[in-house]
Amino acid sequence: MLNRLEMLRIFVAAAEATSFKDAAVRMGISPQVVTRAVKELEESLGELLFHRSTRQVRITAFGEAFAARACEGVQQVDQLFPQRGEAAEGEIAGRVRIAAPLALGRLRLMPALAALSAAHPGLSFDLRLSDQVADVVDEQIDVGVRIGFLRDNRFIARRVSRLSFHVVATPALIARVGRPLRIEDLHALPTSAMLDKGSGRPWPWLFAGGQQFHPERTAFICDDAETEAQAVLAGMAFGQIPGLLAEPHLVAGRLEEVLLEVAPEPWNIYVYRPQRGPVPARIRRVFDVLVTALSAPGEPAGPAEERVRQPL
């Protein structure tokens, strides 16, 4: 028989992990011990904490509510017995699951995560890159990065910078087919399009005042922003490209911007974490490092931590 505090510790680890095996690895125990602890706790409470199947284990609604209280209770007990010389900054360890857009994750997050790994060898990362909005609860995301709107009131978020969008083409393509002077002129020109994987339809290009352009004469379609930028850079089409991909080529003269007078407002970039009660030191550290890595010099950021209050 495990004591109740140990059962709660194991249950909290299982609630935060993707599987009982993952929880066992985090705690340095066997999966059988995790299974036994959860079963004993369920018998003690008279409630089911996890739905189990041959493919997955999913926490129940009761289990989610109980996990929040259990996590707080375990931490309160730990605070009654402070450890002499508590873990130093360099001893931060454990797995952190991160969600981010593809291009931003590859170009901006990876250098920051590499530096974190060197500073804290005990940290490990589970990085989920996708331009689709992550399901934070189902995927158990610890820290996320999002471009655009963030309206989920379950998040604590920090606005770190803004992302601009540029309609660009190579000088050679502009010389060959002409420069658009109005949004309507794009209909007669070769354009690129980014597919929305959710709907299967191309994303519209956005312009000032809520104006939109729906690419019709597409010379290139794909579902990856970096690949679209490469096609535009190869002179295949005009494209509306995010600043982190377009701006180095604009500075170097490899691309030219058109329709600058109707450029859309930049989109906010947020670093966020779900509200799950006490924040482990490893998650706090990763959150703070990503805020620093993604903050633009001279760009006014949001509050140190702002609760997102708008409805979904």
PDB file of N, CA and C in Angstrom, residues 175-208:
ATOM      1  N   ALA A 175       9.787  42.833 -63.728  1.00  0.00           N
ATOM      2  CA  ALA A 175      10.177  43.383 -65.026  1.00  0.00           C
ATOM      3  C   ALA A 175       9.465  42.661 -66.167  1.00  0.00           C
ATOM      4  N   ARG A 176       9.170  41.386 -65.980  1.00  0.00           N
ATOM      5  CA  ARG A 176       8.570  40.602 -67.067  1.00  0.00           C
ATOM      6  C   ARG A 176       7.062  40.779 -67.157  1.00  0.00           C
ATOM      7  N   VAL A 177       6.345  40.813 -65.991  1.00  0.00           N
ATOM      8  CA  VAL A 177       4.879  40.832 -66.035  1.00  0.00           C
ATOM      9  C   VAL A 177       4.285  42.144 -65.543  1.00  0.00           C
ATOM     10  N   GLY A 178       5.097  43.018 -64.961  1.00  0.00           N
ATOM     11  CA  GLY A 178       4.596  44.306 -64.499  1.00  0.00           C
ATOM     12  C   GLY A 178       4.381  44.354 -63.000  1.00  0.00           C
ATOM     13  N   ARG A 179       4.266  45.575 -62.491  1.00  0.00           N
ATOM     14  CA  ARG A 179       4.089  45.806 -61.062  1.00  0.00           C
ATOM     15  C   ARG A 179       2.624  46.129 -60.769  1.00  0.00           C
ATOM     16  N   PRO A 180       1.976  45.426 -59.864  1.00  0.00           N
ATOM     17  CA  PRO A 180       0.586  45.756 -59.526  1.00  0.00           C
ATOM     18  C   PRO A 180       0.516  47.077 -58.776  1.00  0.00           C
ATOM     19  N   LEU A 181      -0.428  47.919 -59.186  1.00  0.00           N
ATOM     20  CA  LEU A 181      -0.622  49.197 -58.522  1.00  0.00           C
ATOM     21  C   LEU A 181      -1.856  49.195 -57.625  1.00  0.00           C
ATOM     22  N   ARG A 182      -2.744  48.259 -57.861  1.00  0.00           N
ATOM     23  CA  ARG A 182      -3.943  48.095 -57.040  1.00  0.00           C
ATOM     24  C   ARG A 182      -4.089  46.614 -56.699  1.00  0.00           C
ATOM     25  N   ILE A 183      -4.852  46.319 -55.669  1.00  0.00           N
ATOM     26  CA  ILE A 183      -5.080  44.923 -55.293  1.00  0.00           C
ATOM     27  C   ILE A 183      -5.692  44.148 -56.457  1.00  0.00           C
ATOM     28  N   GLU A 184      -6.602  44.798 -57.197  1.00  0.00           N
ATOM     29  CA  GLU A 184      -7.278  44.120 -58.310  1.00  0.00           C
ATOM     30  C   GLU A 184      -6.297  43.677 -59.397  1.00  0.00           C
ATOM     31  N   ASP A 185      -5.171  44.354 -59.516  1.00  0.00           N
ATOM     32  CA  ASP A 185      -4.195  43.997 -60.545  1.00  0.00           C
ATOM     33  C   ASP A 185      -3.609  42.613 -60.321  1.00  0.00           C
ATOM     34  N   LEU A 186      -3.681  42.113 -59.094  1.00  0.00           N
ATOM     35  CA  LEU A 186      -3.106  40.796 -58.807  1.00  0.00           C
ATOM     36  C   LEU A 186      -3.824  39.678 -59.551  1.00  0.00           C
ATOM     37  N   HIS A 187      -5.092  39.899 -59.925  1.00  0.00           N
ATOM     38  CA  HIS A 187      -5.846  38.856 -60.618  1.00  0.00           C
ATOM     39  C   HIS A 187      -5.222  38.503 -61.972  1.00  0.00           C
ATOM     40  N   ALA A 188      -4.492  39.452 -62.565  1.00  0.00           N
ATOM     41  CA  ALA A 188      -3.897  39.209 -63.881  1.00  0.00           C
ATOM     42  C   ALA A 188      -2.447  38.716 -63.784  1.00  0.00           C
ATOM     43  N   LEU A 189      -1.968  38.499 -62.564  1.00  0.00           N
ATOM     44  CA  LEU A 189      -0.567  38.135 -62.369  1.00  0.00           C
ATOM     45  C   LEU A 189      -0.448  36.740 -61.766  1.00  0.00           C
ATOM     46  N   PRO A 190       0.687  36.077 -61.978  1.00  0.00           N
ATOM     47  CA  PRO A 190       0.898  34.772 -61.323  1.00  0.00           C
ATOM     48  C   PRO A 190       1.096  34.969 -59.824  1.00  0.00           C
ATOM     49  N   THR A 191       0.330  34.248 -59.039  1.00  0.00           N
ATOM     50  CA  THR A 191       0.401  34.397 -57.591  1.00  0.00           C
ATOM     51  C   THR A 191       0.592  33.034 -56.937  1.00  0.00           C
ATOM     52  N   SER A 192       1.028  33.069 -55.684  1.00  0.00           N
ATOM     53  CA  SER A 192       1.144  31.842 -54.897  1.00  0.00           C
ATOM     54  C   SER A 192       0.017  31.810 -53.866  1.00  0.00           C
ATOM     55  N   ALA A 193      -0.224  30.631 -53.316  1.00  0.00           N
ATOM     56  CA  ALA A 193      -1.283  30.483 -52.314  1.00  0.00           C
ATOM     57  C   ALA A 193      -0.851  29.465 -51.278  1.00  0.00           C
ATOM     58  N   MET A 194      -1.242  29.738 -50.036  1.00  0.00           N
ATOM     59  CA  MET A 194      -1.010  28.820 -48.918  1.00  0.00           C
ATOM     60  C   MET A 194      -2.312  28.113 -48.590  1.00  0.00           C
ATOM     61  N   LEU A 195      -2.277  26.792 -48.539  1.00  0.00           N
ATOM     62  CA  LEU A 195      -3.478  26.022 -48.234  1.00  0.00           C
ATOM     63  C   LEU A 195      -3.731  25.984 -46.734  1.00  0.00           C
ATOM     64  N   ASP A 196      -4.983  26.164 -46.378  1.00  0.00           N
ATOM     65  CA  ASP A 196      -5.431  25.928 -45.014  1.00  0.00           C
ATOM     66  C   ASP A 196      -5.675  24.427 -44.885  1.00  0.00           C
ATOM     67  N   LYS A 197      -4.857  23.737 -44.094  1.00  0.00           N
ATOM     68  CA  LYS A 197      -4.989  22.283 -43.981  1.00  0.00           C
ATOM     69  C   LYS A 197      -6.326  21.875 -43.380  1.00  0.00           C
ATOM     70  N   GLY A 198      -6.915  22.772 -42.606  1.00  0.00           N
ATOM     71  CA  GLY A 198      -8.203  22.448 -42.008  1.00  0.00           C
ATOM     72  C   GLY A 198      -9.334  22.412 -43.011  1.00  0.00           C
ATOM     73  N   SER A 199      -9.368  23.406 -43.913  1.00  0.00           N
ATOM     74  CA  SER A 199     -10.470  23.497 -44.877  1.00  0.00           C
ATOM     75  C   SER A 199     -10.104  22.984 -46.259  1.00  0.00           C
ATOM     76  N   GLY A 200      -8.798  22.911 -46.556  1.00  0.00           N
ATOM     77  CA  GLY A 200      -8.366  22.505 -47.888  1.00  0.00           C
ATOM     78  C   GLY A 200      -8.426  23.618 -48.907  1.00  0.00           C
ATOM     79  N   ARG A 201      -8.774  24.841 -48.458  1.00  0.00           N
ATOM     80  CA  ARG A 201      -8.874  25.987 -49.359  1.00  0.00           C
ATOM     81  C   ARG A 201      -7.701  26.940 -49.130  1.00  0.00           C
ATOM     82  N   PRO A 202      -7.325  27.733 -50.151  1.00  0.00           N
ATOM     83  CA  PRO A 202      -6.232  28.692 -49.954  1.00  0.00           C
ATOM     84  C   PRO A 202      -6.619  29.786 -48.973  1.00  0.00           C
ATOM     85  N   TRP A 203      -5.637  30.213 -48.163  1.00  0.00           N
ATOM     86  CA  TRP A 203      -5.847  31.359 -47.307  1.00  0.00           C
ATOM     87  C   TRP A 203      -5.940  32.621 -48.176  1.00  0.00           C
ATOM     88  N   PRO A 204      -6.824  33.549 -47.851  1.00  0.00           N
ATOM     89  CA  PRO A 204      -6.841  34.825 -48.587  1.00  0.00           C
ATOM     90  C   PRO A 204      -5.655  35.694 -48.181  1.00  0.00           C
ATOM     91  N   TRP A 205      -5.245  36.588 -49.086  1.00  0.00           N
ATOM     92  CA  TRP A 205      -4.255  37.604 -48.730  1.00  0.00           C
ATOM     93  C   TRP A 205      -5.010  38.739 -48.026  1.00  0.00           C
ATOM     94  N   LEU A 206      -4.425  39.296 -46.998  1.00  0.00           N
ATOM     95  CA  LEU A 206      -5.066  40.337 -46.204  1.00  0.00           C
ATOM     96  C   LEU A 206      -4.430  41.689 -46.482  1.00  0.00           C
ATOM     97  N   PHE A 207      -5.274  42.738 -46.492  1.00  0.00           N
ATOM     98  CA  PHE A 207      -4.785  44.096 -46.744  1.00  0.00           C
ATOM     99  C   PHE A 207      -5.445  45.067 -45.769  1.00  0.00           C
ATOM    100  N   ALA A 208      -4.957  46.301 -45.773  1.00  0.00           N
ATOM    101  CA  ALA A 208      -5.476  47.325 -44.873  1.00  0.00           C
ATOM    102  C   ALA A 208      -6.972  47.520 -45.084  1.00  0.00           C
TER     103      ALA A 208
END
